[in-house]
Amino acid sequence: MSSNALIASGELLDDTLRLNLSDLRQRSAVQVEVIIEMVQIGVLEPQGQSPTEWLFNGHDLARLQRALRLQRELGINLPGLALCIELLEERDKLHARVRVLEQRG
């Protein structure tokens, strides 16, 4: 599996996946307004200037699914979601580095 690949909801995702706003809405089963809010607070960072031009990748889909799960299971509010997602991703990177170092050791 490539280092840029992710697994979300049993589906292999990578940065080559391209989804427009409508595709992301269908795959995440949330309203467009929720996705727009996630972009506004920094959880999602699509390519493109406006919602009609936005393109999301597999990383964005995984981040959205993680944010929705945090919101649903822990009741984290929108402003806290971006921070939580960043901290969790940083933790994941550190865990991956530790594994690599342990394998070398």
Tab-separated table of N, CA, C and O in Angstrom:
chain	number	residue	atom	x	y	z
A	1	MET	N	0.855	-1.180	0.000
A	1	MET	CA	0.000	0.000	0.000
A	1	MET	C	0.890	1.229	0.000
A	1	MET	O	1.852	1.305	0.728
A	2	SER	N	0.590	2.207	-0.805
A	2	SER	CA	1.378	3.428	-0.885
A	2	SER	C	1.259	4.220	0.404
A	2	SER	O	0.282	4.131	1.132
A	3	SER	N	2.284	5.046	0.669
A	3	SER	CA	2.256	5.853	1.886
A	3	SER	C	1.162	6.910	1.838
A	3	SER	O	0.780	7.455	2.853
A	4	ASN	N	0.660	7.196	0.649
A	4	ASN	CA	-0.410	8.176	0.505
A	4	ASN	C	-1.791	7.539	0.533
A	4	ASN	O	-2.785	8.211	0.367
A	5	ALA	N	-1.858	6.227	0.714
A	5	ALA	CA	-3.141	5.534	0.704
A	5	ALA	C	-3.718	5.496	2.111
A	5	ALA	O	-3.011	5.406	3.094
A	6	LEU	N	-5.023	5.559	2.187
A	6	LEU	CA	-5.760	5.507	3.449
A	6	LEU	C	-6.851	4.474	3.304
A	6	LEU	O	-7.273	4.147	2.204
A	7	ILE	N	-7.335	3.987	4.422
A	7	ILE	CA	-8.492	3.108	4.398
A	7	ILE	C	-9.576	3.780	5.209
A	7	ILE	O	-9.381	4.131	6.355
A	8	ALA	N	-10.716	3.988	4.592
A	8	ALA	CA	-11.851	4.611	5.274
A	8	ALA	C	-13.085	3.791	4.951
A	8	ALA	O	-13.383	3.527	3.803
A	9	SER	N	-13.784	3.387	5.985
A	9	SER	CA	-15.007	2.597	5.826
A	9	SER	C	-14.788	1.386	4.935
A	9	SER	O	-15.612	1.052	4.098
A	10	GLY	N	-13.637	0.730	5.101
A	10	GLY	CA	-13.355	-0.479	4.342
A	10	GLY	C	-12.985	-0.230	2.898
A	10	GLY	O	-12.850	-1.150	2.116
A	11	GLU	N	-12.782	1.024	2.522
A	11	GLU	CA	-12.469	1.382	1.139
A	11	GLU	C	-11.077	1.980	1.083
A	11	GLU	O	-10.715	2.822	1.892
A	12	LEU	N	-10.259	1.501	0.152
A	12	LEU	CA	-8.924	2.044	-0.033
A	12	LEU	C	-9.029	3.392	-0.740
A	12	LEU	O	-9.631	3.498	-1.808
A	13	LEU	N	-8.469	4.408	-0.122
A	13	LEU	CA	-8.529	5.760	-0.680
A	13	LEU	C	-7.112	6.267	-0.865
A	13	LEU	O	-6.244	5.995	-0.053
A	14	ASP	N	-6.878	7.020	-1.913
A	14	ASP	CA	-5.581	7.668	-2.059
A	14	ASP	C	-5.766	9.056	-2.639
A	14	ASP	O	-6.871	9.470	-2.968
A	15	ASP	N	-4.657	9.750	-2.754
A	15	ASP	CA	-4.728	11.134	-3.192
A	15	ASP	C	-5.037	11.276	-4.679
A	15	ASP	O	-5.220	12.387	-5.162
A	16	THR	N	-5.095	10.177	-5.420
A	16	THR	CA	-5.451	10.274	-6.836
A	16	THR	C	-6.964	10.310	-7.026
A	16	THR	O	-7.433	10.689	-8.094
A	17	LEU	N	-7.721	9.931	-6.008
A	17	LEU	CA	-9.184	9.993	-6.076
A	17	LEU	C	-9.601	11.455	-6.194
A	17	LEU	O	-9.099	12.305	-5.469
A	18	ARG	N	-10.508	11.755	-7.096
A	18	ARG	CA	-11.018	13.113	-7.266
A	18	ARG	C	-12.534	13.088	-7.197
A	18	ARG	O	-13.189	12.373	-7.949
A	19	LEU	N	-13.066	13.877	-6.274
A	19	LEU	CA	-14.512	13.967	-6.081
A	19	LEU	C	-14.930	15.423	-6.129
A	19	LEU	O	-14.302	16.276	-5.495
A	20	ASN	N	-16.016	15.709	-6.837
A	20	ASN	CA	-16.562	17.066	-6.763
A	20	ASN	C	-17.481	17.131	-5.540
A	20	ASN	O	-17.638	16.142	-4.816
A	21	LEU	N	-18.073	18.278	-5.307
A	21	LEU	CA	-18.911	18.469	-4.123
A	21	LEU	C	-20.065	17.475	-4.086
A	21	LEU	O	-20.357	16.883	-3.035
A	22	SER	N	-20.703	17.255	-5.210
A	22	SER	CA	-21.830	16.319	-5.273
A	22	SER	C	-21.382	14.883	-4.983
A	22	SER	O	-22.038	14.156	-4.243
A	23	ASP	N	-20.231	14.489	-5.547
A	23	ASP	CA	-19.698	13.146	-5.293
A	23	ASP	C	-19.384	12.952	-3.806
A	23	ASP	O	-19.702	11.917	-3.227
A	24	LEU	N	-18.748	13.958	-3.210
A	24	LEU	CA	-18.397	13.862	-1.790
A	24	LEU	C	-19.651	13.774	-0.933
A	24	LEU	O	-19.711	13.012	0.020
A	25	ARG	N	-20.673	14.545	-1.290
A	25	ARG	CA	-21.936	14.505	-0.553
A	25	ARG	C	-22.538	13.109	-0.614
A	25	ARG	O	-22.963	12.562	0.393
A	26	GLN	N	-22.547	12.520	-1.791
A	26	GLN	CA	-23.111	11.172	-1.936
A	26	GLN	C	-22.306	10.138	-1.158
A	26	GLN	O	-22.878	9.276	-0.503
A	27	ARG	N	-20.978	10.213	-1.224
A	27	ARG	CA	-20.134	9.220	-0.552
A	27	ARG	C	-20.165	9.365	0.959
A	27	ARG	O	-19.962	8.384	1.667
A	28	SER	N	-20.410	10.580	1.456
A	28	SER	CA	-20.404	10.801	2.904
A	28	SER	C	-21.805	10.815	3.495
A	28	SER	O	-21.955	10.787	4.717
A	29	ALA	N	-22.829	10.890	2.645
A	29	ALA	CA	-24.228	10.904	3.084
A	29	ALA	C	-24.533	12.072	4.021
A	29	ALA	O	-25.257	11.926	4.995
A	30	VAL	N	-23.940	13.233	3.721
A	30	VAL	CA	-24.248	14.451	4.476
A	30	VAL	C	-24.695	15.531	3.506
A	30	VAL	O	-24.447	15.455	2.307
A	31	GLN	N	-25.322	16.547	4.044
A	31	GLN	CA	-25.805	17.648	3.219
A	31	GLN	C	-24.634	18.515	2.752
A	31	GLN	O	-23.595	18.614	3.429
A	32	VAL	N	-24.821	19.158	1.615
A	32	VAL	CA	-23.800	20.042	1.053
A	32	VAL	C	-23.406	21.119	2.059
A	32	VAL	O	-22.229	21.472	2.178
A	33	GLU	N	-24.375	21.626	2.812
A	33	GLU	CA	-24.092	22.674	3.794
A	33	GLU	C	-23.080	22.214	4.840
A	33	GLU	O	-22.246	23.007	5.291
A	34	VAL	N	-23.140	20.952	5.228
A	34	VAL	CA	-22.193	20.407	6.203
A	34	VAL	C	-20.790	20.401	5.607
A	34	VAL	O	-19.815	20.775	6.266
A	35	ILE	N	-20.681	19.991	4.360
A	35	ILE	CA	-19.371	19.963	3.697
A	35	ILE	C	-18.813	21.374	3.581
A	35	ILE	O	-17.631	21.612	3.855
A	36	ILE	N	-19.658	22.328	3.226
A	36	ILE	CA	-19.221	23.721	3.117
A	36	ILE	C	-18.717	24.222	4.470
A	36	ILE	O	-17.675	24.886	4.555
A	37	GLU	N	-19.428	23.880	5.540
A	37	GLU	CA	-18.967	24.265	6.887
A	37	GLU	C	-17.622	23.635	7.212
A	37	GLU	O	-16.759	24.277	7.808
A	38	MET	N	-17.443	22.379	6.810
A	38	MET	CA	-16.171	21.694	7.068
A	38	MET	C	-15.026	22.369	6.313
A	38	MET	O	-13.906	22.448	6.813
A	39	VAL	N	-15.301	22.873	5.121
A	39	VAL	CA	-14.291	23.626	4.380
A	39	VAL	C	-14.008	24.949	5.093
A	39	VAL	O	-12.850	25.336	5.275
A	40	GLN	N	-15.050	25.626	5.538
A	40	GLN	CA	-14.892	26.924	6.190
A	40	GLN	C	-14.081	26.846	7.475
A	40	GLN	O	-13.333	27.762	7.786
A	41	ILE	N	-14.209	25.735	8.221
A	41	ILE	CA	-13.471	25.621	9.482
A	41	ILE	C	-12.097	24.961	9.300
A	41	ILE	O	-11.333	24.863	10.247
A	42	GLY	N	-11.806	24.525	8.078
A	42	GLY	CA	-10.481	23.985	7.810
A	42	GLY	C	-10.336	22.483	7.916
A	42	GLY	O	-9.227	21.968	7.819
A	43	VAL	N	-11.428	21.761	8.123
A	43	VAL	CA	-11.348	20.305	8.157
A	43	VAL	C	-11.037	19.779	6.760
A	43	VAL	O	-10.238	18.861	6.589
A	44	LEU	N	-11.640	20.381	5.755
A	44	LEU	CA	-11.427	19.988	4.362
A	44	LEU	C	-10.754	21.132	3.621
A	44	LEU	O	-11.076	22.301	3.856
A	45	GLU	N	-9.841	20.788	2.726
A	45	GLU	CA	-9.130	21.796	1.940
A	45	GLU	C	-9.171	21.402	0.473
A	45	GLU	O	-8.194	20.885	-0.072
A	46	PRO	N	-10.299	21.648	-0.182
A	46	PRO	CA	-10.426	21.244	-1.585
A	46	PRO	C	-9.585	22.117	-2.512
A	46	PRO	O	-9.220	23.242	-2.158
A	47	GLN	N	-9.310	21.570	-3.674
A	47	GLN	CA	-8.710	22.376	-4.737
A	47	GLN	C	-9.846	23.103	-5.434
A	47	GLN	O	-10.941	22.557	-5.570
A	48	GLY	N	-9.583	24.320	-5.887
A	48	GLY	CA	-10.614	25.101	-6.560
A	48	GLY	C	-11.044	26.276	-5.715
A	48	GLY	O	-10.914	26.259	-4.494
A	49	GLN	N	-11.573	27.284	-6.392
A	49	GLN	CA	-11.920	28.537	-5.718
A	49	GLN	C	-13.324	28.576	-5.132
A	49	GLN	O	-13.549	29.215	-4.121
A	50	SER	N	-14.268	27.927	-5.768
A	50	SER	CA	-15.658	28.013	-5.322
A	50	SER	C	-16.247	26.611	-5.237
A	50	SER	O	-15.696	25.665	-5.813
A	51	PRO	N	-17.357	26.454	-4.524
A	51	PRO	CA	-17.961	25.130	-4.393
A	51	PRO	C	-18.211	24.428	-5.729
A	51	PRO	O	-18.076	23.211	-5.811
A	52	THR	N	-18.517	25.162	-6.765
A	52	THR	CA	-18.753	24.516	-8.062
A	52	THR	C	-17.464	24.015	-8.697
A	52	THR	O	-17.504	23.154	-9.572
A	53	GLU	N	-16.314	24.525	-8.255
A	53	GLU	CA	-15.009	24.108	-8.789
A	53	GLU	C	-14.272	23.148	-7.864
A	53	GLU	O	-13.263	22.578	-8.263
A	54	TRP	N	-14.726	23.007	-6.624
A	54	TRP	CA	-13.988	22.207	-5.645
A	54	TRP	C	-13.772	20.778	-6.110
A	54	TRP	O	-14.674	20.133	-6.644
A	55	LEU	N	-12.566	20.288	-5.841
A	55	LEU	CA	-12.238	18.878	-6.026
A	55	LEU	C	-11.623	18.373	-4.733
A	55	LEU	O	-10.721	18.990	-4.170
A	56	PHE	N	-12.119	17.259	-4.261
A	56	PHE	CA	-11.658	16.633	-3.023
A	56	PHE	C	-10.927	15.350	-3.384
A	56	PHE	O	-11.215	14.718	-4.395
A	57	ASN	N	-9.990	14.935	-2.514
A	57	ASN	CA	-9.284	13.679	-2.745
A	57	ASN	C	-9.643	12.672	-1.657
A	57	ASN	O	-10.472	12.942	-0.786
A	58	GLY	N	-9.016	11.520	-1.709
A	58	GLY	CA	-9.297	10.469	-0.732
A	58	GLY	C	-8.995	10.899	0.695
A	58	GLY	O	-9.694	10.502	1.630
A	59	HIS	N	-7.959	11.697	0.862
A	59	HIS	CA	-7.616	12.205	2.198
A	59	HIS	C	-8.749	13.071	2.748
A	59	HIS	O	-9.094	12.978	3.930
A	60	ASP	N	-9.344	13.894	1.886
A	60	ASP	CA	-10.480	14.725	2.312
A	60	ASP	C	-11.668	13.877	2.730
A	60	ASP	O	-12.318	14.166	3.747
A	61	LEU	N	-11.949	12.831	1.963
A	61	LEU	CA	-13.066	11.944	2.305
A	61	LEU	C	-12.816	11.277	3.655
A	61	LEU	O	-13.708	11.233	4.512
A	62	ALA	N	-11.606	10.806	3.883
A	62	ALA	CA	-11.275	10.173	5.165
A	62	ALA	C	-11.377	11.182	6.311
A	62	ALA	O	-11.890	10.859	7.390
A	63	ARG	N	-10.898	12.410	6.085
A	63	ARG	CA	-11.000	13.447	7.114
A	63	ARG	C	-12.454	13.772	7.431
A	63	ARG	O	-12.824	13.952	8.593
A	64	LEU	N	-13.280	13.871	6.400
A	64	LEU	CA	-14.700	14.159	6.610
A	64	LEU	C	-15.359	13.045	7.404
A	64	LEU	O	-16.101	13.306	8.369
A	65	GLN	N	-15.086	11.807	7.060
A	65	GLN	CA	-15.668	10.682	7.784
A	65	GLN	C	-15.206	10.676	9.245
A	65	GLN	O	-15.997	10.437	10.155
A	66	ARG	N	-13.932	10.985	9.466
A	66	ARG	CA	-13.414	11.042	10.833
A	66	ARG	C	-14.071	12.179	11.612
A	66	ARG	O	-14.455	12.014	12.778
A	67	ALA	N	-14.218	13.335	10.978
A	67	ALA	CA	-14.847	14.487	11.637
A	67	ALA	C	-16.297	14.194	11.997
A	67	ALA	O	-16.752	14.518	13.106
A	68	LEU	N	-17.014	13.580	11.081
A	68	LEU	CA	-18.414	13.238	11.348
A	68	LEU	C	-18.527	12.241	12.497
A	68	LEU	O	-19.412	12.343	13.340
A	69	ARG	N	-17.608	11.285	12.550
A	69	ARG	CA	-17.608	10.304	13.634
A	69	ARG	C	-17.309	10.981	14.977
A	69	ARG	O	-17.974	10.713	15.981
A	70	LEU	N	-16.335	11.894	15.006
A	70	LEU	CA	-16.025	12.622	16.242
A	70	LEU	C	-17.216	13.461	16.700
A	70	LEU	O	-17.527	13.514	17.888
A	71	GLN	N	-17.855	14.088	15.740
A	71	GLN	CA	-19.016	14.915	16.062
A	71	GLN	C	-20.153	14.054	16.609
A	71	GLN	O	-20.779	14.400	17.609
A	72	ARG	N	-20.400	12.930	15.969
A	72	ARG	CA	-21.498	12.049	16.363
A	72	ARG	C	-21.211	11.351	17.696
A	72	ARG	O	-22.050	11.343	18.588
A	73	GLU	N	-20.016	10.794	17.846
A	73	GLU	CA	-19.731	9.972	19.022
A	73	GLU	C	-19.300	10.773	20.238
A	73	GLU	O	-19.573	10.369	21.366
A	74	LEU	N	-18.623	11.896	20.027
A	74	LEU	CA	-18.094	12.656	21.160
A	74	LEU	C	-18.740	14.028	21.327
A	74	LEU	O	-18.442	14.737	22.277
A	75	GLY	N	-19.583	14.399	20.357
A	75	GLY	CA	-20.263	15.686	20.455
A	75	GLY	C	-19.345	16.882	20.284
A	75	GLY	O	-19.636	17.962	20.796
A	76	ILE	N	-18.236	16.710	19.566
A	76	ILE	CA	-17.303	17.816	19.357
A	76	ILE	C	-17.946	18.836	18.422
A	76	ILE	O	-18.479	18.491	17.382
A	77	ASN	N	-17.861	20.099	18.819
A	77	ASN	CA	-18.472	21.157	18.010
A	77	ASN	C	-17.602	21.474	16.795
A	77	ASN	O	-16.459	21.042	16.695
A	78	LEU	N	-18.162	22.218	15.864
A	78	LEU	CA	-17.462	22.512	14.616
A	78	LEU	C	-16.096	23.172	14.821
A	78	LEU	O	-15.120	22.725	14.220
A	79	PRO	N	-15.976	24.198	15.651
A	79	PRO	CA	-14.651	24.800	15.819
A	79	PRO	C	-13.604	23.819	16.374
A	79	PRO	O	-12.428	23.896	16.022
A	80	GLY	N	-14.030	22.891	17.208
A	80	GLY	CA	-13.093	21.926	17.776
A	80	GLY	C	-12.704	20.811	16.830
A	80	GLY	O	-11.673	20.151	17.024
A	81	LEU	N	-13.504	20.582	15.803
A	81	LEU	CA	-13.237	19.476	14.884
A	81	LEU	C	-11.914	19.614	14.147
A	81	LEU	O	-11.156	18.649	14.039
A	82	ALA	N	-11.638	20.797	13.602
A	82	ALA	CA	-10.399	20.990	12.840
A	82	ALA	C	-9.185	20.716	13.717
A	82	ALA	O	-8.250	20.024	13.303
A	83	LEU	N	-9.209	21.218	14.941
A	83	LEU	CA	-8.092	20.987	15.861
A	83	LEU	C	-7.956	19.507	16.197
A	83	LEU	O	-6.853	18.954	16.170
A	84	CYS	N	-9.055	18.858	16.494
A	84	CYS	CA	-9.021	17.422	16.817
A	84	CYS	C	-8.468	16.599	15.661
A	84	CYS	O	-7.643	15.707	15.860
A	85	ILE	N	-8.920	16.903	14.458
A	85	ILE	CA	-8.460	16.170	13.279
A	85	ILE	C	-6.957	16.360	13.105
A	85	ILE	O	-6.208	15.400	12.868
A	86	GLU	N	-6.476	17.589	13.225
A	86	GLU	CA	-5.043	17.854	13.086
A	86	GLU	C	-4.238	17.103	14.140
A	86	GLU	O	-3.195	16.512	13.836
A	87	LEU	N	-4.703	17.115	15.388
A	87	LEU	CA	-3.993	16.422	16.458
A	87	LEU	C	-3.981	14.911	16.244
A	87	LEU	O	-2.962	14.245	16.455
A	88	LEU	N	-5.103	14.358	15.811
A	88	LEU	CA	-5.165	12.922	15.545
A	88	LEU	C	-4.254	12.527	14.381
A	88	LEU	O	-3.582	11.490	14.437
A	89	GLU	N	-4.203	13.346	13.345
A	89	GLU	CA	-3.316	13.045	12.222
A	89	GLU	C	-1.858	13.148	12.630
A	89	GLU	O	-1.034	12.340	12.208
A	90	GLU	N	-1.526	14.122	13.460
A	90	GLU	CA	-0.156	14.240	13.962
A	90	GLU	C	0.207	13.022	14.811
A	90	GLU	O	1.303	12.471	14.694
A	91	ARG	N	-0.718	12.569	15.641
A	91	ARG	CA	-0.493	11.362	16.433
A	91	ARG	C	-0.256	10.159	15.531
A	91	ARG	O	0.651	9.373	15.764
A	92	ASP	N	-1.060	10.037	14.480
A	92	ASP	CA	-0.900	8.921	13.546
A	92	ASP	C	0.475	8.950	12.882
A	92	ASP	O	1.120	7.913	12.716
A	93	LYS	N	0.938	10.138	12.501
A	93	LYS	CA	2.266	10.275	11.889
A	93	LYS	C	3.360	9.868	12.870
A	93	LYS	O	4.318	9.189	12.500
A	94	LEU	N	3.222	10.291	14.112
A	94	LEU	CA	4.216	9.937	15.124
A	94	LEU	C	4.240	8.431	15.385
A	94	LEU	O	5.313	7.833	15.519
A	95	HIS	N	3.073	7.820	15.435
A	95	HIS	CA	3.008	6.360	15.610
A	95	HIS	C	3.694	5.651	14.449
A	95	HIS	O	4.413	4.672	14.653
A	96	ALA	N	3.474	6.138	13.238
A	96	ALA	CA	4.103	5.536	12.059
A	96	ALA	C	5.622	5.679	12.130
A	96	ALA	O	6.353	4.725	11.817
A	97	ARG	N	6.099	6.820	12.566
A	97	ARG	CA	7.557	7.022	12.707
A	97	ARG	C	8.140	6.098	13.755
A	97	ARG	O	9.216	5.541	13.574
A	98	VAL	N	7.440	5.940	14.863
A	98	VAL	CA	7.909	5.044	15.919
A	98	VAL	C	8.004	3.615	15.396
A	98	VAL	O	8.989	2.907	15.650
A	99	ARG	N	7.000	3.175	14.647
A	99	ARG	CA	7.033	1.820	14.074
A	99	ARG	C	8.243	1.633	13.160
A	99	ARG	O	8.910	0.605	13.213
A	100	VAL	N	8.519	2.629	12.338
A	100	VAL	CA	9.665	2.546	11.437
A	100	VAL	C	10.957	2.471	12.234
A	100	VAL	O	11.833	1.648	11.949
A	101	LEU	N	11.075	3.293	13.246
A	101	LEU	CA	12.283	3.286	14.075
A	101	LEU	C	12.443	1.974	14.832
A	101	LEU	O	13.559	1.469	14.971
A	102	GLU	N	11.344	1.417	15.297
A	102	GLU	CA	11.413	0.121	16.000
A	102	GLU	C	11.828	-0.995	15.055
A	102	GLU	O	12.550	-1.902	15.460
A	103	GLN	N	11.393	-0.940	13.801
A	103	GLN	CA	11.768	-1.966	12.835
A	103	GLN	C	13.267	-1.873	12.492
A	103	GLN	O	13.893	-2.887	12.245
A	104	ARG	N	13.799	-0.693	12.508
A	104	ARG	CA	15.225	-0.498	12.232
A	104	ARG	C	16.080	-0.963	13.390
A	104	ARG	O	17.200	-1.407	13.194
A	105	GLY	N	15.533	-0.794	14.602
A	105	GLY	CA	16.276	-0.974	15.833
A	105	GLY	C	16.636	-2.327	16.188
A	105	GLY	O	17.540	-2.781	16.721
